[in-house]
Tab-separated table of C-alpha atoms in Angstrom:
chain	number	residue	atom	x	y	z
A	1381	MET	CA	6.151	23.677	-14.588
A	1382	SER	CA	6.590	27.426	-14.113
A	1383	ALA	CA	9.873	29.293	-14.547
A	1384	ASN	CA	10.686	29.124	-10.808
A	1385	GLY	CA	10.246	25.337	-10.674
A	1386	VAL	CA	6.814	25.410	-8.982
A	1387	PRO	CA	4.092	23.389	-10.784
A	1388	ARG	CA	1.569	25.612	-12.560
A	1389	GLN	CA	-1.686	25.899	-10.637
A	1390	VAL	CA	-5.136	27.365	-11.069
A	1391	VAL	CA	-7.256	28.712	-8.225
A	1392	LEU	CA	-11.006	28.081	-8.202
A	1393	ARG	CA	-13.037	30.338	-5.907
A	1394	SER	CA	-16.642	30.051	-4.793
A	1395	PRO	CA	-18.973	33.090	-4.819
A	1396	ARG	CA	-17.868	35.567	-2.120
A	1397	GLU	CA	-14.596	33.584	-2.028
A	1398	ARG	CA	-15.601	31.540	1.012
A	1399	ILE	CA	-13.977	28.453	-0.530
A	1400	ALA	CA	-10.868	28.440	-2.735
A	1401	LEU	CA	-9.221	25.424	-4.351
A	1402	ARG	CA	-5.650	25.521	-5.654
A	1403	LEU	CA	-5.277	22.763	-8.260
A	1404	PRO	CA	-2.204	21.795	-10.301
A	1405	VAL	CA	-2.709	22.182	-14.044
A	1406	ARG	CA	-1.118	18.797	-14.724
A	1407	GLY	CA	-3.518	17.117	-12.302
A	1408	ILE	CA	-6.528	18.681	-14.030
A	1409	VAL	CA	-5.257	17.626	-17.469
A	1410	VAL	CA	-4.656	14.054	-16.260
A	1411	ALA	CA	-8.099	13.917	-14.610
A	1412	LEU	CA	-9.824	15.055	-17.809
A	1413	SER	CA	-7.773	12.551	-19.841
A	1414	LEU	CA	-8.661	9.742	-17.443
A	1415	LEU	CA	-12.321	10.671	-17.671
A	1416	VAL	CA	-12.138	9.821	-21.374
A	1417	GLY	CA	-10.774	6.340	-20.585
A	1418	PRO	CA	-13.803	4.865	-18.742
A	1419	ILE	CA	-16.156	6.489	-21.282
A	1420	ALA	CA	-14.252	4.922	-24.207
A	1421	VAL	CA	-14.138	1.529	-22.473
A	1422	SER	CA	-17.872	1.790	-21.776
A	1423	CYS	CA	-18.638	2.502	-25.461
A	1424	VAL	CA	-16.597	-0.508	-26.595
A	1425	SER	CA	-18.094	-2.681	-23.867
A	1426	LEU	CA	-21.655	-1.744	-24.845
A	1427	SER	CA	-21.062	-2.607	-28.493
A	1428	THR	CA	-18.976	-5.778	-27.998
A	1429	GLY	CA	-20.350	-9.242	-27.370
A	1430	SER	CA	-22.049	-12.237	-28.935
A	1431	TYR	CA	-24.734	-9.844	-30.235
A	1432	GLY	CA	-22.839	-7.047	-31.971
A	1433	VAL	CA	-24.353	-3.566	-31.826
A	1434	ALA	CA	-22.955	-0.606	-33.775
A	1435	LEU	CA	-21.939	2.515	-31.866
A	1436	ASP	CA	-24.553	4.700	-33.555
A	1437	GLU	CA	-27.227	2.158	-32.595
A	1438	ILE	CA	-25.929	2.284	-29.008
A	1439	TRP	CA	-26.208	6.079	-29.054
A	1440	GLN	CA	-29.756	5.978	-30.439
A	1441	THR	CA	-30.792	3.375	-27.855
A	1442	LEU	CA	-29.361	5.400	-24.972
A	1443	ARG	CA	-31.334	8.393	-26.255
A	1444	GLY	CA	-34.513	6.360	-25.922
A	1445	VAL	CA	-34.991	5.452	-29.609
A	1446	THR	CA	-36.106	1.820	-30.068
A	1447	ILE	CA	-34.245	0.346	-33.058
A	1448	SER	CA	-35.278	-3.196	-32.181
A	1449	GLN	CA	-36.499	-4.936	-29.053
A	1450	ALA	CA	-33.413	-7.182	-29.100
A	1451	ILE	CA	-31.011	-4.202	-29.021
A	1452	ASP	CA	-33.064	-2.569	-26.260
A	1453	ASN	CA	-32.808	-5.718	-24.153
A	1454	VAL	CA	-29.103	-6.201	-24.804
A	1455	VAL	CA	-28.201	-2.603	-23.969
A	1456	TRP	CA	-30.597	-1.728	-21.143
A	1457	GLU	CA	-30.983	-5.099	-19.415
A	1458	PHE	CA	-27.478	-6.568	-19.700
A	1459	ARG	CA	-24.586	-4.439	-20.918
A	1460	PHE	CA	-25.362	-0.985	-19.540
A	1461	PRO	CA	-25.845	-2.025	-15.869
A	1462	ARG	CA	-22.817	-4.302	-16.176
A	1463	THR	CA	-20.639	-1.463	-17.507
A	1464	ILE	CA	-21.759	0.994	-14.825
A	1465	CYS	CA	-21.270	-1.643	-12.102
A	1466	ALA	CA	-17.705	-2.334	-13.278
A	1467	ALA	CA	-16.836	1.376	-13.172
A	1468	LEU	CA	-18.413	1.940	-9.742
A	1469	VAL	CA	-16.840	-1.158	-8.209
A	1470	GLY	CA	-13.420	-0.213	-9.597
A	1471	ALA	CA	-13.691	3.321	-8.210
A	1472	MET	CA	-14.818	2.056	-4.796
A	1473	MET	CA	-12.062	-0.555	-4.475
A	1474	ALA	CA	-9.443	1.962	-5.604
A	1475	LEU	CA	-10.643	4.566	-3.103
A	1476	SER	CA	-10.670	1.951	-0.356
A	1477	GLY	CA	-7.004	1.192	-1.045
A	1478	GLY	CA	-6.048	4.875	-1.290
A	1479	VAL	CA	-7.721	5.734	2.011
A	1480	LEU	CA	-6.297	2.653	3.716
A	1481	GLN	CA	-2.784	3.586	2.587
A	1482	ASN	CA	-3.217	7.092	3.979
A	1483	ALA	CA	-4.651	5.845	7.283
A	1484	THR	CA	-1.917	3.272	7.865
A	1485	ARG	CA	0.805	5.329	6.133
A	1486	ASN	CA	1.798	2.114	4.370
A	1487	SER	CA	1.968	2.047	0.577
A	1488	LEU	CA	1.302	-1.728	0.483
A	1489	ALA	CA	-2.104	-1.540	2.174
A	1490	ASP	CA	-4.935	-2.946	0.068
A	1491	PRO	CA	-8.376	-4.179	1.198
A	1492	SER	CA	-7.827	-7.571	-0.430
A	1493	LEU	CA	-4.379	-7.916	1.126
A	1494	VAL	CA	-5.151	-7.104	4.758
A	1495	GLY	CA	-8.303	-9.205	5.014
A	1496	ILE	CA	-11.058	-6.584	4.703
A	1497	SER	CA	-12.361	-8.000	1.421
A	1498	GLN	CA	-12.015	-11.527	2.827
A	1499	GLY	CA	-14.106	-10.523	5.858
A	1500	ALA	CA	-16.860	-9.308	3.546
A	1501	ALA	CA	-16.500	-12.463	1.437
A	1502	LEU	CA	-16.765	-14.767	4.474
A	1503	ALA	CA	-19.892	-12.948	5.646
A	1504	VAL	CA	-21.555	-13.209	2.233
A	1505	VAL	CA	-20.535	-16.868	1.729
A	1506	THR	CA	-21.927	-17.681	5.192
A	1507	LEU	CA	-25.185	-15.990	4.192
A	1508	THR	CA	-25.290	-17.869	0.866
A	1509	VAL	CA	-24.382	-21.320	2.169
A	1510	LEU	CA	-25.948	-21.420	5.632
A	1511	PHE	CA	-28.853	-18.963	5.429
A	1512	PRO	CA	-30.055	-18.925	1.787
A	1513	GLU	CA	-33.592	-18.101	2.921
A	1514	LEU	CA	-32.536	-14.649	4.170
A	1515	ASN	CA	-33.212	-11.617	1.986
A	1516	SER	CA	-30.314	-10.975	-0.437
A	1517	GLY	CA	-30.874	-7.239	0.141
A	1518	LEU	CA	-29.141	-7.754	3.484
A	1519	ARG	CA	-25.930	-8.675	1.677
A	1520	PRO	CA	-24.267	-5.170	1.759
A	1521	TRP	CA	-24.994	-4.842	5.471
A	1522	ILE	CA	-23.734	-8.350	6.248
A	1523	ALA	CA	-20.605	-7.662	4.190
A	1524	PHE	CA	-20.037	-4.364	6.003
A	1525	VAL	CA	-20.342	-6.072	9.404
A	1526	GLY	CA	-17.860	-8.769	8.332
A	1527	SER	CA	-15.363	-6.200	7.090
A	1528	ILE	CA	-15.635	-3.888	10.095
A	1529	LEU	CA	-15.154	-6.830	12.498
A	1530	VAL	CA	-11.991	-7.809	10.635
A	1531	ALA	CA	-10.718	-4.210	10.659
A	1532	ILE	CA	-11.350	-3.935	14.414
A	1533	ALA	CA	-9.594	-7.265	15.010
A	1534	ILE	CA	-6.551	-6.169	12.980
A	1535	ARG	CA	-6.385	-2.825	14.803
A	1536	ALA	CA	-6.601	-4.564	18.184
A	1537	LEU	CA	-4.012	-7.214	17.329
A	1538	SER	CA	-1.542	-4.724	15.840
A	1539	TYR	CA	-1.792	-2.258	18.737
A	1540	THR	CA	1.199	-2.077	21.084
A	1541	ARG	CA	2.039	0.015	24.128
A	1542	GLN	CA	3.879	2.373	21.801
A	1543	GLY	CA	0.702	2.801	19.731
A	1544	GLY	CA	-0.387	1.423	16.381
A	1545	SER	CA	2.306	0.053	14.059
A	1546	THR	CA	1.666	0.186	10.316
A	1547	ILE	CA	3.864	-2.810	9.514
A	1548	ARG	CA	2.182	-4.843	12.281
A	1549	PHE	CA	-1.182	-3.782	10.823
A	1550	ILE	CA	-0.199	-5.156	7.413
A	1551	LEU	CA	1.298	-8.381	8.772
A	1552	MET	CA	-1.668	-9.031	11.081
A	1553	GLY	CA	-3.951	-8.336	8.137
A	1554	ILE	CA	-2.154	-10.850	5.937
A	1555	GLY	CA	-2.291	-13.492	8.680
A	1556	LEU	CA	-5.946	-12.869	9.441
A	1557	SER	CA	-6.703	-12.865	5.723
A	1558	ALA	CA	-5.279	-16.390	5.394
A	1559	PHE	CA	-7.295	-17.547	8.413
A	1560	ILE	CA	-10.540	-16.086	7.051
A	1561	SER	CA	-9.897	-17.631	3.632
A	1562	SER	CA	-9.567	-21.007	5.361
A	1563	LEU	CA	-12.960	-20.550	7.021
A	1564	THR	CA	-14.461	-19.645	3.660
A	1565	SER	CA	-12.940	-22.792	2.119
A	1566	ILE	CA	-14.462	-24.927	4.891
A	1567	LEU	CA	-17.908	-23.508	4.144
A	1568	LEU	CA	-17.460	-24.155	0.420
A	1569	THR	CA	-16.191	-27.692	1.029
A	1570	TYR	CA	-18.868	-28.874	3.442
A	1571	GLY	CA	-21.833	-26.749	2.330
A	1572	GLU	CA	-24.566	-28.048	0.022
A	1573	ILE	CA	-23.194	-28.351	-3.493
A	1574	ASP	CA	-25.619	-25.977	-5.265
A	1575	ARG	CA	-25.157	-23.237	-2.659
A	1576	ALA	CA	-21.379	-23.756	-2.612
A	1577	MET	CA	-21.211	-23.496	-6.412
A	1578	ALA	CA	-23.198	-20.238	-6.338
A	1579	ALA	CA	-20.839	-18.824	-3.716
A	1580	LEU	CA	-17.783	-20.070	-5.631
A	1581	ALA	CA	-18.878	-18.285	-8.816
A	1582	TRP	CA	-19.394	-15.079	-6.820
A	1583	LEU	CA	-15.942	-15.400	-5.186
A	1584	ALA	CA	-14.276	-15.218	-8.616
A	1585	GLY	CA	-15.197	-11.524	-8.722
A	1586	SER	CA	-17.400	-11.080	-11.786
A	1587	VAL	CA	-19.848	-8.383	-12.839
A	1588	ASN	CA	-21.628	-10.546	-15.425
A	1589	ALA	CA	-24.801	-10.785	-13.330
A	1590	ALA	CA	-24.976	-7.064	-12.540
A	1591	SER	CA	-28.454	-5.551	-12.463
A	1592	TRP	CA	-29.945	-2.092	-12.072
A	1593	GLY	CA	-30.551	-2.949	-8.418
A	1594	ASP	CA	-26.786	-3.416	-8.009
A	1595	VAL	CA	-26.175	-0.097	-9.773
A	1596	TRP	CA	-28.535	1.621	-7.340
A	1597	THR	CA	-26.829	0.004	-4.325
A	1598	LEU	CA	-23.324	0.895	-5.508
A	1599	GLY	CA	-24.278	4.390	-6.662
A	1600	SER	CA	-26.063	5.427	-3.478
A	1601	TRP	CA	-23.375	4.070	-1.160
A	1602	SER	CA	-20.496	5.487	-3.190
A	1603	ALA	CA	-22.153	8.950	-3.239
A	1604	VAL	CA	-22.447	8.999	0.559
A	1605	LEU	CA	-18.966	7.614	1.199
A	1606	PHE	CA	-17.262	9.824	-1.396
A	1607	ALA	CA	-18.934	12.955	0.003
A	1608	SER	CA	-17.728	11.962	3.487
A	1609	LEU	CA	-14.255	11.453	2.100
A	1610	MET	CA	-14.170	14.894	0.503
A	1611	LEU	CA	-15.195	16.484	3.811
A	1612	LEU	CA	-12.321	14.611	5.455
A	1613	SER	CA	-9.738	15.323	2.754
A	1614	ARG	CA	-8.311	18.440	4.428
A	1615	ALA	CA	-7.479	16.518	7.618
A	1616	MET	CA	-6.223	13.597	5.511
A	1617	SER	CA	-3.768	15.959	3.808
A	1618	ALA	CA	-2.321	16.837	7.212
A	1619	MET	CA	-2.000	13.107	8.013
A	1620	ARG	CA	0.305	12.725	5.018
A	1621	PHE	CA	3.035	14.520	6.991
A	1622	GLY	CA	2.816	12.131	9.933
A	1623	GLU	CA	0.827	12.089	13.149
A	1624	ALA	CA	3.051	14.569	15.000
A	1625	ALA	CA	2.823	17.145	12.214
A	1626	ALA	CA	-0.918	16.552	11.834
A	1627	THR	CA	-1.437	17.100	15.557
A	1628	GLY	CA	0.594	20.311	15.301
A	1629	LEU	CA	-1.667	21.461	12.450
A	1630	GLY	CA	-4.714	20.916	14.638
A	1631	ALA	CA	-6.049	17.694	13.074
A	1632	PRO	CA	-7.821	15.256	15.454
A	1633	VAL	CA	-5.528	12.371	14.491
A	1634	ALA	CA	-7.270	9.444	16.209
A	1635	LEU	CA	-10.719	10.510	14.991
A	1636	VAL	CA	-9.523	11.077	11.413
A	1637	ARG	CA	-7.723	7.717	11.346
A	1638	ASN	CA	-10.784	5.837	12.600
A	1639	LEU	CA	-13.066	7.630	10.143
A	1640	GLN	CA	-10.697	6.785	7.306
A	1641	LEU	CA	-10.723	3.107	8.280
A	1642	ALA	CA	-14.531	3.102	8.479
A	1643	ILE	CA	-14.837	4.695	5.022
A	1644	ALA	CA	-12.232	2.331	3.513
A	1645	VAL	CA	-14.071	-0.645	4.979
A	1646	GLY	CA	-17.386	0.705	3.680
A	1647	PHE	CA	-16.112	1.077	0.119
A	1648	ALA	CA	-14.557	-2.416	0.060
A	1649	ALA	CA	-17.473	-4.131	1.797
A	1650	ILE	CA	-20.212	-2.746	-0.449
A	1651	ALA	CA	-18.227	-3.385	-3.637
A	1652	THR	CA	-17.368	-6.931	-2.522
A	1653	SER	CA	-20.944	-7.705	-1.509
A	1654	VAL	CA	-22.147	-6.972	-5.059
A	1655	VAL	CA	-19.499	-8.532	-7.334
A	1656	GLY	CA	-17.217	-10.543	-5.037
A	1657	PRO	CA	-13.574	-9.889	-4.157
A	1658	LEU	CA	-11.496	-7.910	-6.673
A	1659	GLY	CA	-7.841	-8.192	-5.780
A	1660	PHE	CA	-5.182	-5.486	-5.975
A	1661	VAL	CA	-7.279	-2.686	-7.524
A	1662	GLY	CA	-6.809	-0.733	-4.299
A	1663	LEU	CA	-3.074	-1.270	-4.523
A	1664	ILE	CA	-2.498	-0.366	-8.172
A	1665	ALA	CA	-4.752	2.675	-8.653
A	1666	PRO	CA	-3.424	4.942	-5.835
A	1667	HIS	CA	0.198	4.307	-6.876
A	1668	ALA	CA	-0.542	4.974	-10.530
A	1669	ALA	CA	-2.397	8.189	-9.587
A	1670	LYS	CA	0.633	9.449	-7.646
A	1671	ARG	CA	2.941	8.825	-10.572
A	1672	LEU	CA	0.675	10.355	-13.191
A	1673	ALA	CA	0.139	13.622	-11.327
A	1674	PRO	CA	1.341	14.469	-7.809
A	1675	ALA	CA	-1.565	16.405	-6.279
A	1676	GLY	CA	-3.331	17.324	-3.060
A	1677	MET	CA	-5.463	14.735	-1.321
A	1678	GLY	CA	-8.791	15.731	-2.909
A	1679	LEU	CA	-7.546	15.591	-6.498
A	1680	HIS	CA	-5.504	12.463	-5.738
A	1681	LEU	CA	-8.689	10.692	-4.629
A	1682	VAL	CA	-10.475	11.735	-7.824
A	1683	LEU	CA	-7.597	10.423	-9.968
A	1684	THR	CA	-7.527	7.192	-7.952
A	1685	ALA	CA	-11.269	6.644	-8.468
A	1686	LEU	CA	-10.998	7.261	-12.222
A	1687	LEU	CA	-8.078	4.840	-12.544
A	1688	GLY	CA	-9.953	2.172	-10.569
A	1689	ALA	CA	-13.009	2.587	-12.803
A	1690	LEU	CA	-10.811	2.313	-15.898
A	1691	LEU	CA	-8.930	-0.745	-14.601
A	1692	VAL	CA	-11.984	-2.823	-13.678
A	1693	GLY	CA	-13.915	-1.713	-16.761
A	1694	LEU	CA	-10.997	-2.789	-18.940
A	1695	ALA	CA	-10.567	-6.088	-17.051
A	1696	ASP	CA	-14.262	-6.889	-17.507
A	1697	LEU	CA	-14.140	-6.033	-21.207
A	1698	VAL	CA	-10.997	-8.106	-21.867
A	1699	GLY	CA	-12.286	-11.044	-19.804
A	1700	ARG	CA	-15.585	-10.978	-21.697
A	1701	ALA	CA	-14.385	-10.396	-25.242
A	1702	ALA	CA	-10.779	-11.587	-25.639
A	1703	PHE	CA	-11.462	-15.286	-25.023
A	1704	ALA	CA	-15.129	-15.509	-26.123
A	1705	PRO	CA	-17.218	-17.603	-25.728
A	1706	ILE	CA	-15.258	-18.280	-22.514
A	1707	GLN	CA	-15.690	-15.475	-19.996
A	1708	ILE	CA	-12.948	-14.778	-17.458
A	1709	PRO	CA	-14.077	-12.915	-14.309
A	1710	ALA	CA	-12.607	-9.444	-13.857
A	1711	GLY	CA	-11.306	-10.423	-10.406
A	1712	ILE	CA	-8.969	-13.019	-11.926
A	1713	LEU	CA	-7.512	-10.498	-14.389
A	1714	THR	CA	-6.977	-7.800	-11.746
A	1715	SER	CA	-5.160	-10.352	-9.583
A	1716	LEU	CA	-2.972	-11.422	-12.524
A	1717	ILE	CA	-1.981	-7.768	-13.034
A	1718	GLY	CA	-1.776	-6.939	-9.336
A	1719	VAL	CA	0.554	-9.664	-8.100
A	1720	PRO	CA	3.591	-8.516	-10.192
A	1721	VAL	CA	2.868	-4.906	-9.198
A	1722	PHE	CA	2.760	-5.900	-5.529
A	1723	VAL	CA	6.088	-7.760	-5.802
A	1724	LEU	CA	7.642	-4.750	-7.560
A	1725	LEU	CA	6.425	-2.364	-4.850
A	1726	LEU	CA	7.695	-4.734	-2.150
A	1727	VAL	CA	11.151	-4.866	-3.755
A	1728	ARG	CA	11.233	-1.079	-4.127
A	1729	SER	CA	10.156	-0.547	-0.500
A	1730	ARG	CA	12.957	-2.842	0.675
A	1731	ALA	CA	15.469	-0.956	-1.482
A	1732	THR	CA	14.401	2.459	-0.137
A	1733	GLY	CA	13.731	1.262	3.411
A	1734	SER	CA	10.205	2.649	3.305
A	1735	HIS	CA	6.997	0.838	4.334
């Protein structure tokens, strides 16, 4: 904090000064600190398990040195893709929640709360139980279609003559989420037992079966969606002040809101299609990012992604190592953490009268 009470900032300028970014020093420090978190969790995760591998052996293996075939298999075939998948899924779910909260201007919005994750889950369970012969590579697309249909349904149901209502959006989402979960339960109950069991294991939200193919799917989609989000971040900043102010600042409000919803759905759908539903990551990470370092929209999204990666990476590590040989899916741990946080936020929003 500077002497006049304004947070200290640094200005980054591109060559010829066509682009300039004004970033708070505290936000940069927090971002760099958070970057250490997922890296540290990844190191511990790579070395921890039923087959213990020392950190220096991990480092040598990642550099391409073969210490033993067993260590090569453990690191490259199992633990490394699993660790990267956990980080990418956490970042994607966190960004989905952050974007959804900005689009609806409701701090309780979360893809697993308003039915978007459930829409993806229903689509994937339908594919698994009813059409197992179809190519599993279609799963991200099927999940995206399921999520976007749910998002459109919620938008349509929550729309009134006075326009869209954020609280109606949340309530319709919760109701539709319960309905979709019922349909998923019907499929699991009456589907063939082996297919239903496969779908049930996936619904727990685990990254234990992650492969390099999953890493490629998550990495390519997250790169495209995150780049789109950065291009939209300037207009999203204007939306923080409300639709009237954003319109006054020249932002195309309806277009920006719809693009935000599409990107939020994309993040949640692709992440869910790979590892199953992960509850409350999109709720916790954006709130924690705000409290750690108030920042502009671009830096806030970066902090949110790093926190999501750290949260899911930590949940996967704890679920895998703390109760070994029993493995608890990361989705169960994130829900156990997220429910008390959700109740706390709900109580605080009632006390302040905010949504």
